[in-house]
Short mmCIF file of C-alpha atoms and ligand atoms in Angstrom, two decimals:
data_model
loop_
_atom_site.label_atom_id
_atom_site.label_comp_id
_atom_site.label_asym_id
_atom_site.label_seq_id
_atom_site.Cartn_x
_atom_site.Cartn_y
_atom_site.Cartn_z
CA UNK A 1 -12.02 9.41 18.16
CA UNK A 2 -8.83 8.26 18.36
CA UNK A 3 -7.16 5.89 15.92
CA UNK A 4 -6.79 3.00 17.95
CA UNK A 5 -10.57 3.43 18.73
CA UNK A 6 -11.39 4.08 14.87
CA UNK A 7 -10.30 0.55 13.96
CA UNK A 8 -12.59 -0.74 15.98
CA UNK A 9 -15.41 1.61 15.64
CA UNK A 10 -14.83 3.84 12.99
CA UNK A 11 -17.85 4.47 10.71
CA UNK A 12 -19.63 1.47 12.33
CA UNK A 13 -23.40 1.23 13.85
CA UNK A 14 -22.05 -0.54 17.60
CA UNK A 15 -24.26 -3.19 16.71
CA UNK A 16 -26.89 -4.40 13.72
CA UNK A 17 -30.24 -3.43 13.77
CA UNK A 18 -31.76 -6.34 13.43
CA UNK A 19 -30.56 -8.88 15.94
CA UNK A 20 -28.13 -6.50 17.82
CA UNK A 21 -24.70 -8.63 16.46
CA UNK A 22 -21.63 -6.85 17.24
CA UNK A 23 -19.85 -7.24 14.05
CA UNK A 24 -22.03 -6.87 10.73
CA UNK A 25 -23.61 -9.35 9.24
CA UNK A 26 -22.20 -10.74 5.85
CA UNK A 27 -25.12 -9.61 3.03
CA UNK A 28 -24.00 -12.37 1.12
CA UNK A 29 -26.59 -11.73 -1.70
CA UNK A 30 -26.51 -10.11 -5.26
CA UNK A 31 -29.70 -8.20 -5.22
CA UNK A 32 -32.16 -6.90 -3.10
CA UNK A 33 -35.99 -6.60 -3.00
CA UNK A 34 -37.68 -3.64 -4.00
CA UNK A 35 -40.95 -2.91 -3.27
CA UNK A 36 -41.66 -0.45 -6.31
CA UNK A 37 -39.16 0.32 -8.68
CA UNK A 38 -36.50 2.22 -7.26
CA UNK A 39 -37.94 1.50 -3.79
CA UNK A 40 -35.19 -0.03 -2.28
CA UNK A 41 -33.65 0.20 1.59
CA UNK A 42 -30.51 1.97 0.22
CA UNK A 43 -29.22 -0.99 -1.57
CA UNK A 44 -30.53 -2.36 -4.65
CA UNK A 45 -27.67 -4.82 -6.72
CA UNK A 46 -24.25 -5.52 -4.68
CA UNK A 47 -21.96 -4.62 -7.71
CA UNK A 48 -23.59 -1.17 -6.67
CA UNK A 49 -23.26 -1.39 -3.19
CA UNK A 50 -23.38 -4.07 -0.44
CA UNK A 51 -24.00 -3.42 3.31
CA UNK A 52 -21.02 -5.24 4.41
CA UNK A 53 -18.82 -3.65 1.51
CA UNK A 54 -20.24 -0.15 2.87
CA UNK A 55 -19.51 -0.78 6.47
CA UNK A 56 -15.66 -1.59 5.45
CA UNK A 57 -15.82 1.45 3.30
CA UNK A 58 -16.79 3.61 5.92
CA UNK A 59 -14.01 1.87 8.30
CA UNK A 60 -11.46 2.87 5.58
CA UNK A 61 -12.71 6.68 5.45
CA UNK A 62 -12.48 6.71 9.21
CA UNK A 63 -9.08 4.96 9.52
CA UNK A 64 -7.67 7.41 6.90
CA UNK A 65 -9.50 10.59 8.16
CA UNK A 66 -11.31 10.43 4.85
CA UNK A 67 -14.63 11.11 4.18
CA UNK A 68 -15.07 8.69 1.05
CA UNK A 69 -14.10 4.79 0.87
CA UNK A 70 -14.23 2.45 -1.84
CA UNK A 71 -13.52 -1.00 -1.52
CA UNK A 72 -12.37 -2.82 -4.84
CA UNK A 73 -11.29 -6.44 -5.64
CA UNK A 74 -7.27 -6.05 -5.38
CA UNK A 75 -5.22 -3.42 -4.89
CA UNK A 76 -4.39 -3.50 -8.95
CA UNK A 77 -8.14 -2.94 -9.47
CA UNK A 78 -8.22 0.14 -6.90
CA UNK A 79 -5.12 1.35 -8.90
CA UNK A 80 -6.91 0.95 -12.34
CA UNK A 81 -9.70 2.75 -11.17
CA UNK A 82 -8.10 6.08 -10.34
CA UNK A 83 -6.44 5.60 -13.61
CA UNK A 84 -9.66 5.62 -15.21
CA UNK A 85 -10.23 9.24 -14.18
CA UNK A 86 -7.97 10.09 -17.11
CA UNK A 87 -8.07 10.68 -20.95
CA UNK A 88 -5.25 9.95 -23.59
CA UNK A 89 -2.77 12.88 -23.73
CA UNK A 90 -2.96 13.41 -20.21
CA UNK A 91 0.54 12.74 -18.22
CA UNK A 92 1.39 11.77 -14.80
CA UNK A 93 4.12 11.75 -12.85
CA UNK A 94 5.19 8.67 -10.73
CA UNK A 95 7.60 7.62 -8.14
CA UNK A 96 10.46 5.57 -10.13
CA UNK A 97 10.86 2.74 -7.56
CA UNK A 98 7.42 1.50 -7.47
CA UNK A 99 5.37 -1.78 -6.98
CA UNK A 100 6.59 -3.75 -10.18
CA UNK A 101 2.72 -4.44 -11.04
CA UNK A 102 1.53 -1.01 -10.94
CA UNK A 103 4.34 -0.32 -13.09
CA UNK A 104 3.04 -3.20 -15.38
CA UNK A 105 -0.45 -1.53 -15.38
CA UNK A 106 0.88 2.62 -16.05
CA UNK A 107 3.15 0.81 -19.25
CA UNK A 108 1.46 -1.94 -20.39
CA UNK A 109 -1.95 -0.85 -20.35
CA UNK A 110 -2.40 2.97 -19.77
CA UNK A 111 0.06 4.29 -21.68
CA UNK A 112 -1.28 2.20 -24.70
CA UNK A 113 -4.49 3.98 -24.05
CA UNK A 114 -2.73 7.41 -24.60
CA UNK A 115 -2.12 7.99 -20.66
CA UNK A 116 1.85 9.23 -20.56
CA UNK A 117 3.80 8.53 -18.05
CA UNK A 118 7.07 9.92 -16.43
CA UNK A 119 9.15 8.06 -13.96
CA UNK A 120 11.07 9.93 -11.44
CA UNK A 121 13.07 10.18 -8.38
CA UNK A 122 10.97 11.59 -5.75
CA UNK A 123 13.66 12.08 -3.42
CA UNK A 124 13.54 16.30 -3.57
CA UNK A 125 10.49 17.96 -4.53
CA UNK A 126 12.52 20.13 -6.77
CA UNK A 127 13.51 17.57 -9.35
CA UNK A 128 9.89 16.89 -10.57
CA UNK A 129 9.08 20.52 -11.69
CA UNK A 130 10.83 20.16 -15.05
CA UNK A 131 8.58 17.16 -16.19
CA UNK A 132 5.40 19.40 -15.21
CA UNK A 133 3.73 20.96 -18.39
CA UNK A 134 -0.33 21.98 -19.52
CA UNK A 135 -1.16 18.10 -19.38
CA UNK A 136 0.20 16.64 -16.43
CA UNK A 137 -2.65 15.92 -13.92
CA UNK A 138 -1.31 13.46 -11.16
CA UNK A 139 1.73 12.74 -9.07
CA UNK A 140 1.35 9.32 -7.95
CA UNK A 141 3.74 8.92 -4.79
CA UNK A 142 4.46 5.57 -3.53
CA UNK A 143 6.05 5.81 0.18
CA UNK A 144 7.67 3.87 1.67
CA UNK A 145 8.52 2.60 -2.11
CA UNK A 146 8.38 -1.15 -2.61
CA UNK A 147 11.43 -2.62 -2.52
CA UNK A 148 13.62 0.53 -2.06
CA UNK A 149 12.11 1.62 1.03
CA UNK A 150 12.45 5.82 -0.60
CA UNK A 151 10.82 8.04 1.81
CA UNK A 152 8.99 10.54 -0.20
CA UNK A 153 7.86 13.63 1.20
CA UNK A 154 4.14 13.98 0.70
CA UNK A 155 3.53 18.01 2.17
CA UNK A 156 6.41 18.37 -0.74
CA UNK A 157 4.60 16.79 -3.71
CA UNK A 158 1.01 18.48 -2.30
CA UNK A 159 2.92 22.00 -2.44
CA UNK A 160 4.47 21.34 -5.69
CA UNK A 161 0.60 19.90 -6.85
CA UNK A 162 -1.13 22.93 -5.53
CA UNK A 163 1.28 25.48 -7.69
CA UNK A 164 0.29 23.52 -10.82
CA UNK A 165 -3.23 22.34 -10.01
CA UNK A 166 -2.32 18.64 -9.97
CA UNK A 167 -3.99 15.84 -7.84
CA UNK A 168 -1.66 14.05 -5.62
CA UNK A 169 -2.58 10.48 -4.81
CA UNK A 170 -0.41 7.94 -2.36
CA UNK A 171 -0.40 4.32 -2.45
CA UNK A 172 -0.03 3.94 1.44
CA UNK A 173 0.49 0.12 1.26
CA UNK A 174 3.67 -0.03 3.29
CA UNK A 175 2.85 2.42 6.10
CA UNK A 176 -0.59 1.87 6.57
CA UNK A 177 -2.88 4.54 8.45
CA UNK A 178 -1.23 3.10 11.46
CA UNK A 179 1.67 5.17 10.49
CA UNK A 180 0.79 7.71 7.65
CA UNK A 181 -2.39 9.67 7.07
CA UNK A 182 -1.54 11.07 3.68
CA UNK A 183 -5.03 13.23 3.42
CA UNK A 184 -3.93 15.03 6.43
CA UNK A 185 -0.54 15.92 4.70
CA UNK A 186 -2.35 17.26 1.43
CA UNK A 187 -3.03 14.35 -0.81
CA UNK A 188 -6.36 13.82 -2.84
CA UNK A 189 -6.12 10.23 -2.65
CA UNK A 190 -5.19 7.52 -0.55
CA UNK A 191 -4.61 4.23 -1.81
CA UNK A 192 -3.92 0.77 -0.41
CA UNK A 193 -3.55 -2.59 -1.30
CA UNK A 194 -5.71 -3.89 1.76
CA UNK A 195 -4.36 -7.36 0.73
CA UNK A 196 -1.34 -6.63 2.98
CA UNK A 197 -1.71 -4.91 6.54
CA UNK A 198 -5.21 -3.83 6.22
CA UNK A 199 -6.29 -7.62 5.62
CA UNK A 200 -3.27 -8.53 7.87
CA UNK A 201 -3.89 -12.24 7.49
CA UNK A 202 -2.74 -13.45 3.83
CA UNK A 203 -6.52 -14.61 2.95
CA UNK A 204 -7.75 -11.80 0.82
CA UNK A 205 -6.90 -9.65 -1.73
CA UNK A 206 -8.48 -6.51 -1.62
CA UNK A 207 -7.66 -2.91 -2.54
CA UNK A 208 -9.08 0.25 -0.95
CA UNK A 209 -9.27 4.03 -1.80
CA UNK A 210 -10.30 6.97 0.38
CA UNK A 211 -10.71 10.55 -0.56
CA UNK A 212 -12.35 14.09 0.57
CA UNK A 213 -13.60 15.27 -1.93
CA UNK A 214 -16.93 14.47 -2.94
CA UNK A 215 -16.64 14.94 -6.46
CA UNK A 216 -13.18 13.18 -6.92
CA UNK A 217 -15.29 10.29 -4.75
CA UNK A 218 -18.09 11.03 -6.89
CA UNK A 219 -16.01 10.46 -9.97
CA UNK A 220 -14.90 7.00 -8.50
CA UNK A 221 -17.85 5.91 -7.76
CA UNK A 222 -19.29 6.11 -10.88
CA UNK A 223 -16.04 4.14 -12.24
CA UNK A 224 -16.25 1.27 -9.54
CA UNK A 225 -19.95 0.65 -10.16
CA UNK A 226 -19.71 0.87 -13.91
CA UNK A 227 -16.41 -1.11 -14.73
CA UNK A 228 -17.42 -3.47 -11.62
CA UNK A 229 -13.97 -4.31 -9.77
CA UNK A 230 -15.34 -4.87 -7.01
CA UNK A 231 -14.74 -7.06 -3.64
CA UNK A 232 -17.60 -9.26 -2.09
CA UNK A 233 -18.86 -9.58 1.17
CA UNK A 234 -16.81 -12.19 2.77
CA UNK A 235 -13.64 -10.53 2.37
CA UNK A 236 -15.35 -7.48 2.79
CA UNK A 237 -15.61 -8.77 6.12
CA UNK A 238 -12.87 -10.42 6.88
CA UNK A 239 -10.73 -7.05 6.06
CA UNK A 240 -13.18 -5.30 8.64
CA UNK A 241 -12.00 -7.98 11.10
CA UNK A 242 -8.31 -7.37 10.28
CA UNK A 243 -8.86 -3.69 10.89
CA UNK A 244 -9.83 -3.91 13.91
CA UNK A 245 -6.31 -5.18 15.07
CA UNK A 246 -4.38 -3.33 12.53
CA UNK A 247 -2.98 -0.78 15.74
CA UNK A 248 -1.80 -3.87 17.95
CA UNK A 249 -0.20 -5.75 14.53
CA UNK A 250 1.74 -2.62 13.29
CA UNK A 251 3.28 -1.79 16.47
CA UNK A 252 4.75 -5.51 17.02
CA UNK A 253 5.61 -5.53 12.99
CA UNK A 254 7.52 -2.15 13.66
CA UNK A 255 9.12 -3.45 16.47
CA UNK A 256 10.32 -6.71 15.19
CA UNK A 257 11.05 -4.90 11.62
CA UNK A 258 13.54 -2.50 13.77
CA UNK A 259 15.23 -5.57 15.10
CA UNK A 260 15.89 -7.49 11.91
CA UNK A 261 17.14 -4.43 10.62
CA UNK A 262 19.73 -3.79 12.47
CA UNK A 263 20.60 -7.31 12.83
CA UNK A 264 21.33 -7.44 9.25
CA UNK A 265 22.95 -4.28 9.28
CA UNK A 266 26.00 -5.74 11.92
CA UNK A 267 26.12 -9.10 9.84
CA UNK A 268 28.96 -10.14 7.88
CA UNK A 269 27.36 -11.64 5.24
CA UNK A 270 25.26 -8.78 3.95
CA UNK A 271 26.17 -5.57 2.31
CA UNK A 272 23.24 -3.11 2.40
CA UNK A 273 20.45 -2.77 4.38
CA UNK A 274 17.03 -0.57 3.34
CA UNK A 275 15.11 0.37 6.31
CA UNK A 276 13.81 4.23 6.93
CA UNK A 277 14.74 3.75 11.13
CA UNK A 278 18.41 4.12 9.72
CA UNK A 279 19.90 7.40 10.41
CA UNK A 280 21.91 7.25 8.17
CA UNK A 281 19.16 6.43 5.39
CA UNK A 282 18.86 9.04 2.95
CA UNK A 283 15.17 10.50 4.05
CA UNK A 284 15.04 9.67 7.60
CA UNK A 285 14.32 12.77 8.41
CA UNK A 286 11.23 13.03 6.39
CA UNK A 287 10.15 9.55 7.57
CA UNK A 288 10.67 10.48 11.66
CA UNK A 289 8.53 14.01 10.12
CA UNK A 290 6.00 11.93 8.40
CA UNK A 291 5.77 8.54 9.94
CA UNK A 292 4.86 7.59 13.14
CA UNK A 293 7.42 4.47 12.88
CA UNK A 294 9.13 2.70 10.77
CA UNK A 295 7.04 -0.25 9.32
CA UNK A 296 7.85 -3.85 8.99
CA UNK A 297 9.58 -3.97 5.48
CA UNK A 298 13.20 -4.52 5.41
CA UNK A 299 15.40 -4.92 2.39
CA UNK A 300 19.16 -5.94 1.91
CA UNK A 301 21.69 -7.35 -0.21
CA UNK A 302 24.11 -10.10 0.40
CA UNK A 303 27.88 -9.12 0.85
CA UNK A 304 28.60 -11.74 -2.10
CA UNK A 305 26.35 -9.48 -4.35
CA UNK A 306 25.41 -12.46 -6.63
CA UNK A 307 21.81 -14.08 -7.20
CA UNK A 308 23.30 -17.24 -6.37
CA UNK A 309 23.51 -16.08 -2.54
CA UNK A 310 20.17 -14.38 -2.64
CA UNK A 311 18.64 -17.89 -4.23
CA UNK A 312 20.73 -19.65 -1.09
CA UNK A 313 19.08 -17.83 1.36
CA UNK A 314 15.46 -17.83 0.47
CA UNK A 315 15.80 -21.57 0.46
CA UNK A 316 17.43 -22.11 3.59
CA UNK A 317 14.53 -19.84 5.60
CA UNK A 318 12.45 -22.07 7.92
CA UNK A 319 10.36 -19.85 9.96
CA UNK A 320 10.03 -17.19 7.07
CA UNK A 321 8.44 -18.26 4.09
CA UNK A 322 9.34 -18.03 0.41
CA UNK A 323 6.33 -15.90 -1.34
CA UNK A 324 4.92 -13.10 -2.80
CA UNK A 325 2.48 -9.92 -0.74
CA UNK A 326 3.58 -9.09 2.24
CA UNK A 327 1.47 -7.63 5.17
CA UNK A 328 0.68 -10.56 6.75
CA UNK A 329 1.01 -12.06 10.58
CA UNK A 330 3.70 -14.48 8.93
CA UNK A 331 7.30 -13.36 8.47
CA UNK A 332 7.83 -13.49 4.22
CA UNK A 333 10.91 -12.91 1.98
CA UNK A 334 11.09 -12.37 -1.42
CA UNK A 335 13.30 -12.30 -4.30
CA UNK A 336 11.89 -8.58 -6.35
CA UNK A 337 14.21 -9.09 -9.06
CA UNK A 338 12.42 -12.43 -9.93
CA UNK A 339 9.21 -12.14 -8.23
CA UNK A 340 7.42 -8.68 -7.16
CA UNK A 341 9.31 -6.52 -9.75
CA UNK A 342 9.92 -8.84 -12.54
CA UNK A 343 7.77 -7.10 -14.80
CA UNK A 344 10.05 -3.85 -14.56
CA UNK A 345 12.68 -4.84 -17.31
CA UNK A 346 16.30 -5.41 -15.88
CA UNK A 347 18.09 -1.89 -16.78
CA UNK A 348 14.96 -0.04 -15.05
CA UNK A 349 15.24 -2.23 -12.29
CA UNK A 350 18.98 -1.44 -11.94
CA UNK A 351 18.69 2.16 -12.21
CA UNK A 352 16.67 2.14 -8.97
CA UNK A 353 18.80 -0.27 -6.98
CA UNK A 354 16.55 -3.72 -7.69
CA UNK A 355 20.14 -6.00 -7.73
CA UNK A 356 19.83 -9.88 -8.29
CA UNK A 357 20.95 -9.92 -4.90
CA UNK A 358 18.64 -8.04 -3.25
CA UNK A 359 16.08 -9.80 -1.02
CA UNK A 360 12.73 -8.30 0.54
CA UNK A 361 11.49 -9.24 4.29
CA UNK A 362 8.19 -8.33 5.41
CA UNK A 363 8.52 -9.43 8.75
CA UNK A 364 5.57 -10.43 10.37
CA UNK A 365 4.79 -10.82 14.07
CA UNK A 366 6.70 -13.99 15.75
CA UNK A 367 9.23 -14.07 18.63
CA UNK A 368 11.92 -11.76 17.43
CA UNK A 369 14.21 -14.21 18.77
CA UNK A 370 13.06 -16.93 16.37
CA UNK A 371 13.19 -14.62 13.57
CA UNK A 372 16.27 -13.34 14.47
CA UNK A 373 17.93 -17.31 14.69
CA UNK A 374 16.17 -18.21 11.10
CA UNK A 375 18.10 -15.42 9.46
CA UNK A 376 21.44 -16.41 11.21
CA UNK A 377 21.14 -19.59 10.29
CA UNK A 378 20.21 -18.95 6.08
CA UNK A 379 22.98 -16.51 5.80
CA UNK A 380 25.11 -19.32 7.42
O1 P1T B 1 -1.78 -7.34 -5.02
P1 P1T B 1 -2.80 -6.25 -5.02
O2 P1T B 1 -3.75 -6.32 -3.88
O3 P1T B 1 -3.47 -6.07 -6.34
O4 P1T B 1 -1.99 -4.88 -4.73
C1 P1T B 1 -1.07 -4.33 -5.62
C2 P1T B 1 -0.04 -3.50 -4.88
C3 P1T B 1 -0.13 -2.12 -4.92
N1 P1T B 1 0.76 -1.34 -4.28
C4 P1T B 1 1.77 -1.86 -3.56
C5 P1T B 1 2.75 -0.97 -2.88
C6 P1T B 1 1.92 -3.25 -3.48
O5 P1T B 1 2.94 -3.74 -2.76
C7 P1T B 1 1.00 -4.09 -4.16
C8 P1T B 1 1.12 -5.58 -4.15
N2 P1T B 1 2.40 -6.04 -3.79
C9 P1T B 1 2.79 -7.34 -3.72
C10 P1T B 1 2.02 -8.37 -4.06
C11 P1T B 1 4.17 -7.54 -3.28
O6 P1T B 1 4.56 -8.67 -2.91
O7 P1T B 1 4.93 -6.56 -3.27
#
C-alpha cells in the first residue's frame, strides 16, 4: 500500500463489524463485559486498551511502516514514556536545539531521577562519539529541530548507534510520515507529538510512538498501561480523522511554507531566515536525502535584531494567529524565546541561535497570497 492509501486505510477493518460504518465507532466506555474472568473480546478496561485507541494505533504503525503503535495523552506523555525505559546512571545523548518542553522533562525531571543527559550538536555524526561511554543507551534526534530547523542525519546517528549498541529514537513532529519515515532509515523509535500535523486541526493533544521491535513495543506497553498516560476515544478518533488527510495537508503546508520562506528571505526588514528548502542552509543536502519536502515551519529574525520588533510583529498579524503548537490548518507564529522554549534558560537558548528576535511560523494552509499580504503588512 502506498502512503497516500495508508492514511486512509492503513491498519483499518474497511468497515465495523457490527453495523458496517465506515469509520470506527467511538468505544466511549471504561470497561468491558466479561463473561468469565478473563473472558473478554480482546478488550477488558480502556486504560489497557480501547478499540478506537487500537484502530489509531494501528493507523500510526502503518503510516510509519511500523509494526507497533501506541497512542498516549500528549506528545510530553509519549516522550516520558520512552524515558521510562531507563534506570539512574544511564546517559543519553540529545539533539541541543530541541522542543523547549522536552528539554524541561530530560532536566527537570529525568535527570533528577539519575537519567544523565548530554546536549549536542547533531550536525556531523562525528562529533557525538566522544560523549559515548559503557552507559550511554539512547540518541534522541529531533529533526527538523524546533525552532532551528537543524537537519539531522538519521542513517548517521543509526550507524554511529549500531557501533555502540545504542537505540536511536526520532521525535518526527515537524516532518511527519508525510515526509520522513525514520524506521526505514534505522531508528528504533518514532515519536510524534500527534497534537500538530497528525491531529492537523488544533483540537487535540495527543502523542504517538511506533516501533519494530516487539520487545522494545513490548517494553512500552507495559509502561503505557501501568503509568496510564493515555488518550481517550474521542480524540482517539478525531486524530484517525486527521490522518486520513494528513497527505493532501502536508503537500499544501510545504508548498505555502516554501513561499513564505523565500518571501522573507528577499525582505528588507528581516535578517535570517531558517527553512531546510534553502540551498544555502547548512544540511540541505541531508534534508533533499532524507525528506521528501520541506515542511511548513519557517523561522526568522528581524533585521532590527531586538525583541521589541519581534513583539511588533506578532501583534500586528491578522490572518496568522499569536499562539503556541503548531501543525494545524491555521497559519500560527510564535515568539520561542518567550513561549515554546522559555523553559531552556537564556545562555542555552543563545548558544543554539534562540535570539529575542527570532519568531516561529507554522504556516498553515490559506491562500498563499493572503498569507503572503499579512506578513507584508506586520513587518510594515
Ligand atoms: O505538546 P505535546 O503534544 O505534549 O508535544 C510536545 C512536543 C514534542 N516534540 C516537539 C517537536 C514539539 O514541537 C512538541 C510540542 N510543541 C509545541 C507545543 C510548540 O509550539 O512547539
Amino acid at each position: 500500500m502506498k502512503f497516500n492509501t495508508k492514511t486512509i486505510h492503513g491498519g483499518q477493518q474497511n468497515v465495523d463489524p457490527a453495523y458496517g460504518s465506515v469509520m470506527p465507532p467511538i468505544y466511549q466506555t471504561t470497561t468491558f463485559k466479561q463473561s468469565t474472568p478473563g473472558g473478554h473480546k480482546g478488550f477488558e478496561y480502556s486504560r489497557s486498551g480501547n478499540p478506537t485507541r487500537a484502530a489509531l494505533e494501528r493507523s500510526l504503525a502503518s503510516i510509519e511502516n511500523g509494526n507497533f503503535g501506541l497512542a498516549f495523552g500528549s506528545g510530553l506523555a509519549a516522550i516520558d514514556a520512552v524515558l521510562k525505559l531507563f534506570k539512574p546512571g544511564d546517559e543519553i545523548l540529545s539533539t541541543n536545539d530541541l522542543y523547549g518542553g522536552s528539554y524541561r522533562l530530560f532536566t527537570g525531571i529525568f535527570a533528577d531521577l539519575g537519567v544523565k543527559f548530554h546536549f549536542v550538536s547533531m550536525k556531523d555524526a562525528i562529533d557525538i562519539e566522544q560523549y559515548i561511554n559503557k552507559n550511554t543507551k539512547m540518541i534522541w534526534v529531533e529533526t527538523p529541530t524546533n525552532p532551528m530547523m537543524n537537519i539531522i542525519d538519521i542513517e548517521a546517528m543509526f550507524r554511529v548507534a549500531k557501533e555502540y549498541n545504542l537505540l536511536v529514537a526520532v521525535d518526527n513532529t515537524f516532518a511527519t510520515p508525510y515526509l520522513q519515515q525514520p524506521l526505514d532509515l534505522g531508528a528504533d523509535l518514532v515519536m510524534y507529538s500527534a497534537t500538530k500535523y497528525l491531529g492537523g486541526h488544533s483540537d487535540v493533544v495527543m502523542g504517538g510512538l511506533v516501533v519494530k521491535d516487539q520487545k522494545l513495543a513490548e517494553k512500552l506497553y507495559f509502561i503505557q498501561n501501568a503509568s496510564g498516560a493515555v488518550c481517550g476515544p474521542q480524540d482517539s478518533f478525531l486524530v484517525l480523522r486527521g490522518i486520513k488527510t494528513l497527505h493532501l495537508r502536508m503537500q499544501r503546508h510545504c508548498e505555502n511554507g516554501e513561499k513564505v520562506a523565500r518571501f522573507l528571505k528577499d525582505h528588507p526588514r528581516v535578517d535570517k531566515v531558517y527553512w531546510p528548502g534553502f540551498k544555502n542552509h547548512p544540511n540541505h543536502n541531508i534534508a533533499k536525502k532524507q525528506m521528501n519536502g520541506f515542511g511548513g515551519m519557517v523561522s526568522f529574525t528581524t533585521a532590527e535584531g531586538t525583541l521589541e520588533s519581534a513583539v511588533s510583529f506578532v501583534e500586528k498579524i491578522k490572518v496568522f494567529t499569536l499562539a503556541e503548537s503548531l501543525g494545524g490548518v491555521e497559519s500560527l507564529a510564535g515568539h520561542p524565546a518567550s513561549m515554546t522554549h522559555a523553559s531552556i534558560p537564556r545562555e542555552e537558548r543563545a548558544k543554539t541561535g534562540i535570539v529575542d528576535s527570532m519568531i516561529r511560523l507554522s504556516v498553515g494552509i490559506e491562500d498563499e497570497e493572503d498569507l503572503i499580504n499579512d506578513l507584508k503588512q506586520a513587518l510594515g
